CSV table of C-alpha atoms and ligand atoms in Angstrom, one decimal:
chain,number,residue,atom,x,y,z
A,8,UNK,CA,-7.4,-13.3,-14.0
A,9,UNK,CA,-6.3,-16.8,-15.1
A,10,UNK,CA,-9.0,-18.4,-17.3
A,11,UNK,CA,-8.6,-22.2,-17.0
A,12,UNK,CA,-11.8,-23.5,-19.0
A,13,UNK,CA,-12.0,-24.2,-22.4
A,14,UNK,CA,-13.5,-21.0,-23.7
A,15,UNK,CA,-13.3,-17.6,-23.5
A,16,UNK,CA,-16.4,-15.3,-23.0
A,17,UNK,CA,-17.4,-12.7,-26.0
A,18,UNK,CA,-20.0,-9.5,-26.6
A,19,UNK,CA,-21.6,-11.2,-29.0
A,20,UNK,CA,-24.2,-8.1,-29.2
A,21,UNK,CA,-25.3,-5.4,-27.4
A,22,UNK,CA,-28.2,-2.8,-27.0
A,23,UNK,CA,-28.9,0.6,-25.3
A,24,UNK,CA,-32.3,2.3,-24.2
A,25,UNK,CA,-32.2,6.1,-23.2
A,26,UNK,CA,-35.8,8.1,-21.7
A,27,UNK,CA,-37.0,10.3,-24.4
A,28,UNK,CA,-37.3,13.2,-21.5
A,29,UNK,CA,-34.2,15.2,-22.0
A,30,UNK,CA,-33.5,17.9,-19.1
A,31,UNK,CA,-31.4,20.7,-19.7
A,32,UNK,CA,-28.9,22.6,-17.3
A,33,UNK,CA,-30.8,25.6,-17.8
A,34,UNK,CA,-34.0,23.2,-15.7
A,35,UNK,CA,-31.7,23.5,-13.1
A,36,UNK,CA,-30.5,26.9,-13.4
A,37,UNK,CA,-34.1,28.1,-13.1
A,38,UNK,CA,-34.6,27.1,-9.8
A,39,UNK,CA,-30.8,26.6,-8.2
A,40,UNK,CA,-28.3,28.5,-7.8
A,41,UNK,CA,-26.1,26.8,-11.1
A,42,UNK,CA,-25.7,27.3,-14.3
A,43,UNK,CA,-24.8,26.1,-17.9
A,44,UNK,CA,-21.5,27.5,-17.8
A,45,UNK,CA,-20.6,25.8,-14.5
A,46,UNK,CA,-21.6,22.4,-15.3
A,47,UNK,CA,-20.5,22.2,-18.9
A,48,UNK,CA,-16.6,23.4,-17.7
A,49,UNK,CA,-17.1,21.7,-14.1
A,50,UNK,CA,-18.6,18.2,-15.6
A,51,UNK,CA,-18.2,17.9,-19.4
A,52,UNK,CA,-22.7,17.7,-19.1
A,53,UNK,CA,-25.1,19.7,-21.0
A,54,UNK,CA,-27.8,17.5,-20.8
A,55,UNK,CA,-29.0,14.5,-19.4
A,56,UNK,CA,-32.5,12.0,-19.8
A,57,UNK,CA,-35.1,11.2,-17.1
A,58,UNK,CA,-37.3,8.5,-17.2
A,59,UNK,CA,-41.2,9.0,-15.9
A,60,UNK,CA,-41.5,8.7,-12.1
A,61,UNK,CA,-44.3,5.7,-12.7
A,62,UNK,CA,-41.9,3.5,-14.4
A,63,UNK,CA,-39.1,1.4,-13.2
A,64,UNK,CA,-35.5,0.5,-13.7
A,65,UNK,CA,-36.5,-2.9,-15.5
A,66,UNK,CA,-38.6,-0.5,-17.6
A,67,UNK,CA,-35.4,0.5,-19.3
A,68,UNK,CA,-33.4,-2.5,-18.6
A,69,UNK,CA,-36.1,-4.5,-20.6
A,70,UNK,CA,-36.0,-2.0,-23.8
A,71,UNK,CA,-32.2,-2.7,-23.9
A,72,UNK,CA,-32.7,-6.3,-24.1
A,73,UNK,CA,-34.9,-6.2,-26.7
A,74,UNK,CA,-32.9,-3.8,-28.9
A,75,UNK,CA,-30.0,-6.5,-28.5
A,76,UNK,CA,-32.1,-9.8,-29.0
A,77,UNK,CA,-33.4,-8.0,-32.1
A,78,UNK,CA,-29.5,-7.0,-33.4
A,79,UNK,CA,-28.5,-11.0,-32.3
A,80,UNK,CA,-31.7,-11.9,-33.8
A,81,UNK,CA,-32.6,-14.8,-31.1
A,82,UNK,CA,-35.2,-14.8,-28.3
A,83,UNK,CA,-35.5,-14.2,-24.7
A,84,UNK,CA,-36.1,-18.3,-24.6
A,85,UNK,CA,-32.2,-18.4,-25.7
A,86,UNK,CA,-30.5,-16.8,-22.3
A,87,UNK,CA,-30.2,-18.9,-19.7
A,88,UNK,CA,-28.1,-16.3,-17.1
A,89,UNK,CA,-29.4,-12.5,-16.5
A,90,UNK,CA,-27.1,-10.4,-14.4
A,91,UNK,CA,-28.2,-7.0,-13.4
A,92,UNK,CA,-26.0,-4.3,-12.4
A,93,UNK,CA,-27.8,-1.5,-10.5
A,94,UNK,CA,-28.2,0.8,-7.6
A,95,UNK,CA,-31.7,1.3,-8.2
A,96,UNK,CA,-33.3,-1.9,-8.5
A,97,UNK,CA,-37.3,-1.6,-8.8
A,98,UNK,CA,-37.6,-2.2,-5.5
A,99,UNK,CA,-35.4,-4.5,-2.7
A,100,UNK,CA,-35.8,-7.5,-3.6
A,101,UNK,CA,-37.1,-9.3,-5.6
A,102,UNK,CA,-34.5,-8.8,-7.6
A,103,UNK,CA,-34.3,-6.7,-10.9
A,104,UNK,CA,-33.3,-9.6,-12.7
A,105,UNK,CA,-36.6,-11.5,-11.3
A,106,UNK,CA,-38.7,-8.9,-12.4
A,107,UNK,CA,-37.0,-8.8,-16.2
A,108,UNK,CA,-37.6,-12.0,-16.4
A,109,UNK,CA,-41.3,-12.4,-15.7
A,110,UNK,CA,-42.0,-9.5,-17.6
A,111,UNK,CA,-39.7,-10.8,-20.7
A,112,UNK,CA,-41.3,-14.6,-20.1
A,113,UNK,CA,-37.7,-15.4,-20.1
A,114,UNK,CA,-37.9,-19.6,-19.0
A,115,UNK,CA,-35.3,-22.1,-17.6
A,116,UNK,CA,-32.7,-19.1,-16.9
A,117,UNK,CA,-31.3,-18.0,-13.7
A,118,UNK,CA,-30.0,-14.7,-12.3
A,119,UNK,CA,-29.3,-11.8,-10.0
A,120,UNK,CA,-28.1,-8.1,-9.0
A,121,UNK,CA,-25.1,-6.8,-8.6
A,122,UNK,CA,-24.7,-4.1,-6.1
A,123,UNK,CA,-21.2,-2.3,-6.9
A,124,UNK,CA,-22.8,1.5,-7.4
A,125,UNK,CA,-20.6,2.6,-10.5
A,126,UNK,CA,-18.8,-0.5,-10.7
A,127,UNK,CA,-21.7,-2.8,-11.2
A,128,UNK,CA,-21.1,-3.4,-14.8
A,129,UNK,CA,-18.0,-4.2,-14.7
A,130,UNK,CA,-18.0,-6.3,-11.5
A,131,UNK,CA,-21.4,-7.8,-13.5
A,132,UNK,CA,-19.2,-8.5,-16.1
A,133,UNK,CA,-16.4,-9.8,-14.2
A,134,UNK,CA,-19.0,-12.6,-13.0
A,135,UNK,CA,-20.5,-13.5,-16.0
A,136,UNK,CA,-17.2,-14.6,-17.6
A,137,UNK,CA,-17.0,-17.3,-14.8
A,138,UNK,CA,-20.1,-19.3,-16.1
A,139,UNK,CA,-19.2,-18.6,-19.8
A,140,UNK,CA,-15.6,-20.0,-19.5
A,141,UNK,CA,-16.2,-23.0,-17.2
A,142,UNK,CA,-18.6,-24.0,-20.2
A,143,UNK,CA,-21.6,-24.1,-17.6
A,144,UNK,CA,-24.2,-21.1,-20.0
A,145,UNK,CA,-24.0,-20.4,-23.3
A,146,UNK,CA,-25.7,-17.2,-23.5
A,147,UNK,CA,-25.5,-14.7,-20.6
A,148,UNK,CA,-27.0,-11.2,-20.5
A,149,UNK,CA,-25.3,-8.4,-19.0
A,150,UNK,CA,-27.3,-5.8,-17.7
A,151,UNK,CA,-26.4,-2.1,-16.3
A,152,UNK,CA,-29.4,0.1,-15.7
A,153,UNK,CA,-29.8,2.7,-13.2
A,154,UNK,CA,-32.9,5.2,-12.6
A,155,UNK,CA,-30.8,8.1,-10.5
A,156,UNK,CA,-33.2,10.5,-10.3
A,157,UNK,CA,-34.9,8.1,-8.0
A,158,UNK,CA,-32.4,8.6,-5.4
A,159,UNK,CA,-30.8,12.4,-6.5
A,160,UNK,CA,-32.0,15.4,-4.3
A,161,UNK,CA,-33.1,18.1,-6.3
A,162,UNK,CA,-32.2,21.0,-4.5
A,163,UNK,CA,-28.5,20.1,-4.1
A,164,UNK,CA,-26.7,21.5,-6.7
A,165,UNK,CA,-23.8,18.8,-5.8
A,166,UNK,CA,-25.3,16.2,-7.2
A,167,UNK,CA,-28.4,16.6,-9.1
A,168,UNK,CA,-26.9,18.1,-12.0
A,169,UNK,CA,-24.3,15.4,-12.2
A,170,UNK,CA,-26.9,11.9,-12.6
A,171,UNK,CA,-29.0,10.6,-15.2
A,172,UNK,CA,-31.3,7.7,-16.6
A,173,UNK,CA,-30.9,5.0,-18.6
A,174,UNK,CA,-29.9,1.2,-19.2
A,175,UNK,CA,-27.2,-0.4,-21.6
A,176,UNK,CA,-26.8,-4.3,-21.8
A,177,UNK,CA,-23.8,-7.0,-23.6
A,178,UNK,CA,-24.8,-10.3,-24.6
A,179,UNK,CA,-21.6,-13.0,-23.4
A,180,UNK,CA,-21.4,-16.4,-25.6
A,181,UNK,CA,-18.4,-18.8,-25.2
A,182,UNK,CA,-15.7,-18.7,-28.0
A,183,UNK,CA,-13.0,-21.6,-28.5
A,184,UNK,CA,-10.3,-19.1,-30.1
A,185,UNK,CA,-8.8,-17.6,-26.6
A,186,UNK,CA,-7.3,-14.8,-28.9
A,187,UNK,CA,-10.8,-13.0,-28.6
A,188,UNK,CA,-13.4,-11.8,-26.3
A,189,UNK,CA,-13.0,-10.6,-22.9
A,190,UNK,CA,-8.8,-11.6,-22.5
A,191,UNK,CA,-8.2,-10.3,-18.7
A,192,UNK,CA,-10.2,-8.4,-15.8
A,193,UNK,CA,-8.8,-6.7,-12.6
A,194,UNK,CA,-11.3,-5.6,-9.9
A,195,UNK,CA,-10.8,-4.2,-6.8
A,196,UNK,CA,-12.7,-2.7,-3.8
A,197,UNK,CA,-11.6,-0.5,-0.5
A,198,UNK,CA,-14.0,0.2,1.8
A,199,UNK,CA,-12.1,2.8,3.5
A,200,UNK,CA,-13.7,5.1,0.3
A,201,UNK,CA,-17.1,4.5,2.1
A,202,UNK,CA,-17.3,8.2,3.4
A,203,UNK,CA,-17.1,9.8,0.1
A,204,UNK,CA,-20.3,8.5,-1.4
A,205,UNK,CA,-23.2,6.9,-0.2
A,206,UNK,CA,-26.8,6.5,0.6
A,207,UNK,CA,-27.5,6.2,4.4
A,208,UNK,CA,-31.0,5.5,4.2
A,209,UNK,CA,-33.0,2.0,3.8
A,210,UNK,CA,-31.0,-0.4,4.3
A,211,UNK,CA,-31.1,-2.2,8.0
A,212,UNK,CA,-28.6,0.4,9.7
A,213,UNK,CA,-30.8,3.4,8.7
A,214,UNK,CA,-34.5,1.5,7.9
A,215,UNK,CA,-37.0,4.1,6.6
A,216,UNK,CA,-38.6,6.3,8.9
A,217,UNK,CA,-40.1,10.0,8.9
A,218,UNK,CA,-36.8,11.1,10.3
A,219,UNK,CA,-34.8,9.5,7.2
A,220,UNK,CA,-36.9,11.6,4.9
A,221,UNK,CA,-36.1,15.0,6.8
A,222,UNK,CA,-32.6,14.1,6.9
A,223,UNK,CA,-32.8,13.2,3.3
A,224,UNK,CA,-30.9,9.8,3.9
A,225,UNK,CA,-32.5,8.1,0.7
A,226,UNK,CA,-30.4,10.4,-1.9
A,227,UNK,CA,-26.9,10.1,-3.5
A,228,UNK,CA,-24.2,12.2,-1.0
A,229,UNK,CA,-20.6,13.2,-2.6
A,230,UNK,CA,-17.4,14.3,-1.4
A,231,UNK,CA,-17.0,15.4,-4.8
A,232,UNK,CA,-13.5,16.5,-4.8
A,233,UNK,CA,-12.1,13.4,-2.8
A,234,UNK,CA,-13.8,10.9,-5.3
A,235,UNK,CA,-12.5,13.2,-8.3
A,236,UNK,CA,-8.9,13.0,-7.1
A,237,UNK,CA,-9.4,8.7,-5.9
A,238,UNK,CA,-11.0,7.9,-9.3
A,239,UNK,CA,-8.7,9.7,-11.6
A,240,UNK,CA,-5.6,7.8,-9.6
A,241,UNK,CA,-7.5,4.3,-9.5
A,242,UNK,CA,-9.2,4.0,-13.2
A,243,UNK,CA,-5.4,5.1,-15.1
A,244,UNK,CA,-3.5,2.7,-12.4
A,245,UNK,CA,-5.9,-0.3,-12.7
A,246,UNK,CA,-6.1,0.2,-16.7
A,247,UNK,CA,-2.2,0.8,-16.8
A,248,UNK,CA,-1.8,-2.5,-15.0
A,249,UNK,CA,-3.8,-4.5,-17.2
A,250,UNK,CA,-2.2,-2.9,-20.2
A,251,UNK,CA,1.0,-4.0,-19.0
A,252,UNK,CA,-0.1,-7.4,-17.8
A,253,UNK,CA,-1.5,-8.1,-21.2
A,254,UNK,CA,1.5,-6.3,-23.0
A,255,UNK,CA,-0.8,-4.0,-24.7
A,256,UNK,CA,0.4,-0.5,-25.8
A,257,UNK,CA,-1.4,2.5,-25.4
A,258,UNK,CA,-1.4,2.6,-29.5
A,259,UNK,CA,-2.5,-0.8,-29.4
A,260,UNK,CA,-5.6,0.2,-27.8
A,261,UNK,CA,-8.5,1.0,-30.1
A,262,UNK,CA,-10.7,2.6,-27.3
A,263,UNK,CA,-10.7,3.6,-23.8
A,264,UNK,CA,-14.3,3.1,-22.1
A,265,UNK,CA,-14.5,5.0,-19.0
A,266,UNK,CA,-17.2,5.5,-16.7
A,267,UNK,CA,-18.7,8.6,-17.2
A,268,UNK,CA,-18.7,10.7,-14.2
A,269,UNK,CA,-17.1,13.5,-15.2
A,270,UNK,CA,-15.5,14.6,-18.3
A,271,UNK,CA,-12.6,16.2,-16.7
A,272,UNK,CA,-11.9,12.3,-14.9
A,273,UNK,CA,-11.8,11.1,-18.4
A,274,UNK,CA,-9.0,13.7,-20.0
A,275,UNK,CA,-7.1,13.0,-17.0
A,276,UNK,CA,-7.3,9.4,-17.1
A,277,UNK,CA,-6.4,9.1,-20.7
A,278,UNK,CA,-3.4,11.6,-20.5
A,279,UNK,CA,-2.2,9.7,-17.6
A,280,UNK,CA,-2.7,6.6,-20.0
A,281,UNK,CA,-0.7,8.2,-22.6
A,282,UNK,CA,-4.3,7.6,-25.2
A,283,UNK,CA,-5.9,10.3,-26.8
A,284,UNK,CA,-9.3,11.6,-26.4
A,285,UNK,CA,-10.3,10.6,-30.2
A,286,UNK,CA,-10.0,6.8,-28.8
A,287,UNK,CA,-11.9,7.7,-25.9
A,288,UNK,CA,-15.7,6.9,-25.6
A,289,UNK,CA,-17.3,9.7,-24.1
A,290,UNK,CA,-21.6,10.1,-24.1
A,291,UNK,CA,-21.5,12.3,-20.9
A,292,UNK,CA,-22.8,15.2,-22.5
A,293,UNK,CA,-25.9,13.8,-23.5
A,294,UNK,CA,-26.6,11.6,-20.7
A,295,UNK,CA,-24.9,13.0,-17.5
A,296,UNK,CA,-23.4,9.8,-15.1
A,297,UNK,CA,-26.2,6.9,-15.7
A,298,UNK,CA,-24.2,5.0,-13.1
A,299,UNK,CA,-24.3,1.0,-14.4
A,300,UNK,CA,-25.3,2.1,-17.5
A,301,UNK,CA,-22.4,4.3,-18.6
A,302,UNK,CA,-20.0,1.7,-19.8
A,303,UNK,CA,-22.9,-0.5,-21.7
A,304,UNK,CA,-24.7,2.6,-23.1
A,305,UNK,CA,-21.2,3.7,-24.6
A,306,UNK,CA,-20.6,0.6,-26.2
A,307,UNK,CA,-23.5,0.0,-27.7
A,308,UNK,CA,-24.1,3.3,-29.2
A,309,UNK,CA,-20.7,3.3,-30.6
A,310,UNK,CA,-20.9,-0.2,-32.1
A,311,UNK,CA,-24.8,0.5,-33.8
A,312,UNK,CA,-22.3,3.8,-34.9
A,313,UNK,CA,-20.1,1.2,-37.3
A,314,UNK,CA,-17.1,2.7,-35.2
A,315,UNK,CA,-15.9,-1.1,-33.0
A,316,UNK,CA,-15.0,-3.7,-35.2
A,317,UNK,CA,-13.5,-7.1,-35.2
A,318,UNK,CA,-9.8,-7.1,-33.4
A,319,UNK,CA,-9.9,-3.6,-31.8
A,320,UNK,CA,-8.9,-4.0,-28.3
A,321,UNK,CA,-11.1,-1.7,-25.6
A,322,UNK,CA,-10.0,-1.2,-21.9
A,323,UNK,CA,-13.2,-0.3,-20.3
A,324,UNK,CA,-12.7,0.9,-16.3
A,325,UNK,CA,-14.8,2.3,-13.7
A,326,UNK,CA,-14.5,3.9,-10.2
A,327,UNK,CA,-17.7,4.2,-7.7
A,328,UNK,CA,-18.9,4.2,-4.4
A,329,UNK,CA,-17.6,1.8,-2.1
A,330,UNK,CA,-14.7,2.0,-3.4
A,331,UNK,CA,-15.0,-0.3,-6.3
A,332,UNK,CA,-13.0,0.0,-9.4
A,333,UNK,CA,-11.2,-2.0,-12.1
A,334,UNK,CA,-10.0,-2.5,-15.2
A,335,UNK,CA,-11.4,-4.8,-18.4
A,336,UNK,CA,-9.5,-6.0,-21.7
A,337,UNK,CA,-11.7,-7.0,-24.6
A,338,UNK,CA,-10.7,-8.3,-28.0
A,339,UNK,CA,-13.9,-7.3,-30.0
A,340,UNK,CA,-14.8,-10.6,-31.6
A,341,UNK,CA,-17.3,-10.3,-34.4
B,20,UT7,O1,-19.7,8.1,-10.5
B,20,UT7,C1,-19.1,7.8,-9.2
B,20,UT7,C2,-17.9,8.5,-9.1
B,20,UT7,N1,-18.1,9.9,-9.0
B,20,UT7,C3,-17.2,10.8,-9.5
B,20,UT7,O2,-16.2,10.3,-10.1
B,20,UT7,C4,-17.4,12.2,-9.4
B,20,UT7,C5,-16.2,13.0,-9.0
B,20,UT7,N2,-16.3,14.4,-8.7
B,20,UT7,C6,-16.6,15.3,-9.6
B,20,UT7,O3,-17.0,15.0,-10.7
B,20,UT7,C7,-16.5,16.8,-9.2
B,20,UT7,O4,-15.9,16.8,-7.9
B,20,UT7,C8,-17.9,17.5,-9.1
B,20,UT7,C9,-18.4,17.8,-10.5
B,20,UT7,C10,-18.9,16.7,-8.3
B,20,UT7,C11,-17.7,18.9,-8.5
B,20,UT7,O5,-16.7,19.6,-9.2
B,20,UT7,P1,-15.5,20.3,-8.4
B,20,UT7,O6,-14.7,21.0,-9.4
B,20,UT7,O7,-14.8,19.3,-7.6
B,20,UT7,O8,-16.2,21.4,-7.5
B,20,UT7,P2,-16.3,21.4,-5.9
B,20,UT7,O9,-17.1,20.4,-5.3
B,20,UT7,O10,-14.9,21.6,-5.3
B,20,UT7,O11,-17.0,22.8,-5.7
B,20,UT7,C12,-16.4,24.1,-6.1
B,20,UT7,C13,-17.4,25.2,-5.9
B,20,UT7,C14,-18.0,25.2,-4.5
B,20,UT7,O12,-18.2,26.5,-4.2
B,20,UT7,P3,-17.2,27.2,-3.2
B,20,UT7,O13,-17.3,26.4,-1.9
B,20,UT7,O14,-15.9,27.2,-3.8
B,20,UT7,O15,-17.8,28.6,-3.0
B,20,UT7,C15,-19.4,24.5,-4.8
B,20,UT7,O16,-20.3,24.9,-3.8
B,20,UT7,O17,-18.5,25.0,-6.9
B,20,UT7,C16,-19.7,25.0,-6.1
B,20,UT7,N3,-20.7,24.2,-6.8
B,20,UT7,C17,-21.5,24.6,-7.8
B,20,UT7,N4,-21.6,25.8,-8.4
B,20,UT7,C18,-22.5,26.0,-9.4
B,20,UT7,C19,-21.0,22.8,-6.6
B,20,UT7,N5,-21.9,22.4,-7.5
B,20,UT7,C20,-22.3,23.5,-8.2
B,20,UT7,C21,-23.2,23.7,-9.2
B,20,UT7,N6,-23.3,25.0,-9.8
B,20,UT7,N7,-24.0,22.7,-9.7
């Protein structure tokens, strides 16, 4: 993606909030037919957080804000853009991004959701480089957040074990030197993936009604095997074609940040990559598939780690629902 405006746009700082409630694959195990074996081999999970059913998405999106105004050390006053990239939002509109702004007394800022299931961030992300490099906002937040066990079925053993809570957000502020910051993004979508995940229910083809909620038409469904075999192809193509684009080698690259759906999708995807799995960012086991927040949450937990610094170059790709995918190429720039 050609950026023709004076600036590029760089993660400036960044912030991560994960429940305190951890749940266990022997929770499951106790009342489904699973168990710890299965999941950690099958999913690369052992355990996953859950936020409390009276609280929202923004809940968490909000906590990861603060933890990266505090680490940029500015104030909400400062943002003038919130993007928020979920699946979950509090509730259909208004938007997520309304409601973290009332709450956060955020004033003389605009924003909205993205809805691109696994995607969002990076499709979030994709957008928010538009204002920065145009030279139109100066600080932009970045929000993924998802609450899936808002929308998991807990007696299908297919899903339930696979999704978790929490929120992760980037700060974007323009830099002059187009050596650094985000340096190229490639997104695609193909709705012929449609059939292989989805939630039916609620929206104005399937409104809610009693016979939604027997059908269970308001939870996450998975062809599991189908998006397994789509996302492994489409996350090492789309990150191979932006490493050749950019003329980046595999050795070039200090980390890989894939979303985490499966740890099996991320060995494969780095093999086919030609990386290896000590450059790969990988929080799965601790907190399952947290949809939006995957990508931010990884991020920000490795840089408050020490371990991203100043020129490492991260390819960070996602696969999800729709289908959406694509490919980002960062220049870490602080
Ligand atoms: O984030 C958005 C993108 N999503 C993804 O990328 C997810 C991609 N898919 C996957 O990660 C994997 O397909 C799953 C983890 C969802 C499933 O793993 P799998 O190796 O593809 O298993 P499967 O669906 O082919 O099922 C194999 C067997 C089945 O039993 P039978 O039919 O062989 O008797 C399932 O019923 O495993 C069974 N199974 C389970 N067994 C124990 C499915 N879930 C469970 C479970 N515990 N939780």
């Amino acid at each position: 993606m050609e950026n023709k405006g004076p600036y590029n746009a760089a993660i400036t700082a960044v912030g991560h909030y994960l429940p305190e409630k951890v749940i266990d694959n022997k929770y499951f195990s106790d009342y489904l037919d699973t168990n710890d074996e299965w999941i950690k081999s099958r999913t690369g999970i052992i355990e996953r957080r859950r936020l409390d059913r009276d609280k929202p998405t923004s809940f968490m999106a909000i906590k990861a804000i603060e933890v990266l105004l505090k680490n940029r050390g500015i104030g909400i006053e400062e943002i003038d853009l919130i993007i928020v990239a979920t699946v979950t939002p509090d509730m259909m509109y208004p938007s997520t991004a309304c409601i973290i702004q009332k709450e956060m007394g955020a004033s003389d800022v605009w924003g909205f959701d993205v809805l691109a299931a696994c995607s969002g961030f990076i499709f979030s992300l994709t957008t928010a480089i538009q204002f920065i490099q145009c030279g139109s906002h100066k600080k932009v937040l970045v929000v993924g957040a998802d609450k899936m066990s808002a929308i998991s079925n807990m007696e299908d053993r297919n899903t339930c074990i696979l999704f978790g809570d929490g929120a992760g957000a980037v700060l974007l502020e323009p830099t002059e030197d187009k050596n650094y910051g985000i340096i190229d993004a490639i997104m695609k979508i193909d709705g012929n993936g449609g059939k292989n995940l989805y939630q039916l229910g609620g929206g104005s083809l399937n409104p809610a009604s009693y016979d939604t909620v027997d059908k269970k038409m308001h939870y996450v469904y998975q062809d599991g095997k189908s998006v397994f075999k789509d996302a492994v192809k489409g996350m090492a193509d789309v990150s191979y074609e932006i490493m050749m684009k950019n003329n980046i080698t595999s050795e070039q690259v200090s980390y890989l940040v894939p979303h985490q759906a499966n740890k099996r999708i991320l060995t494969a995807c780095a093999e086919r990559m030609g990386i290896s799995m000590d450059k790969v960012m990988v929080n799965i086991h601790k907190y399952g598939n947290t949809t939006s927040a995957t990508i931010p949450t990884c991020i920000s937990e490795y840089w408050h780690d020490g371990l991203v610094k100043k020129d490492d170059y991260l390819i960070l790709s996602s696969f999800g629902a729709g289908y959406t995918w694509g490919s980002i190429l960062v220049k870490w720039a602080y």
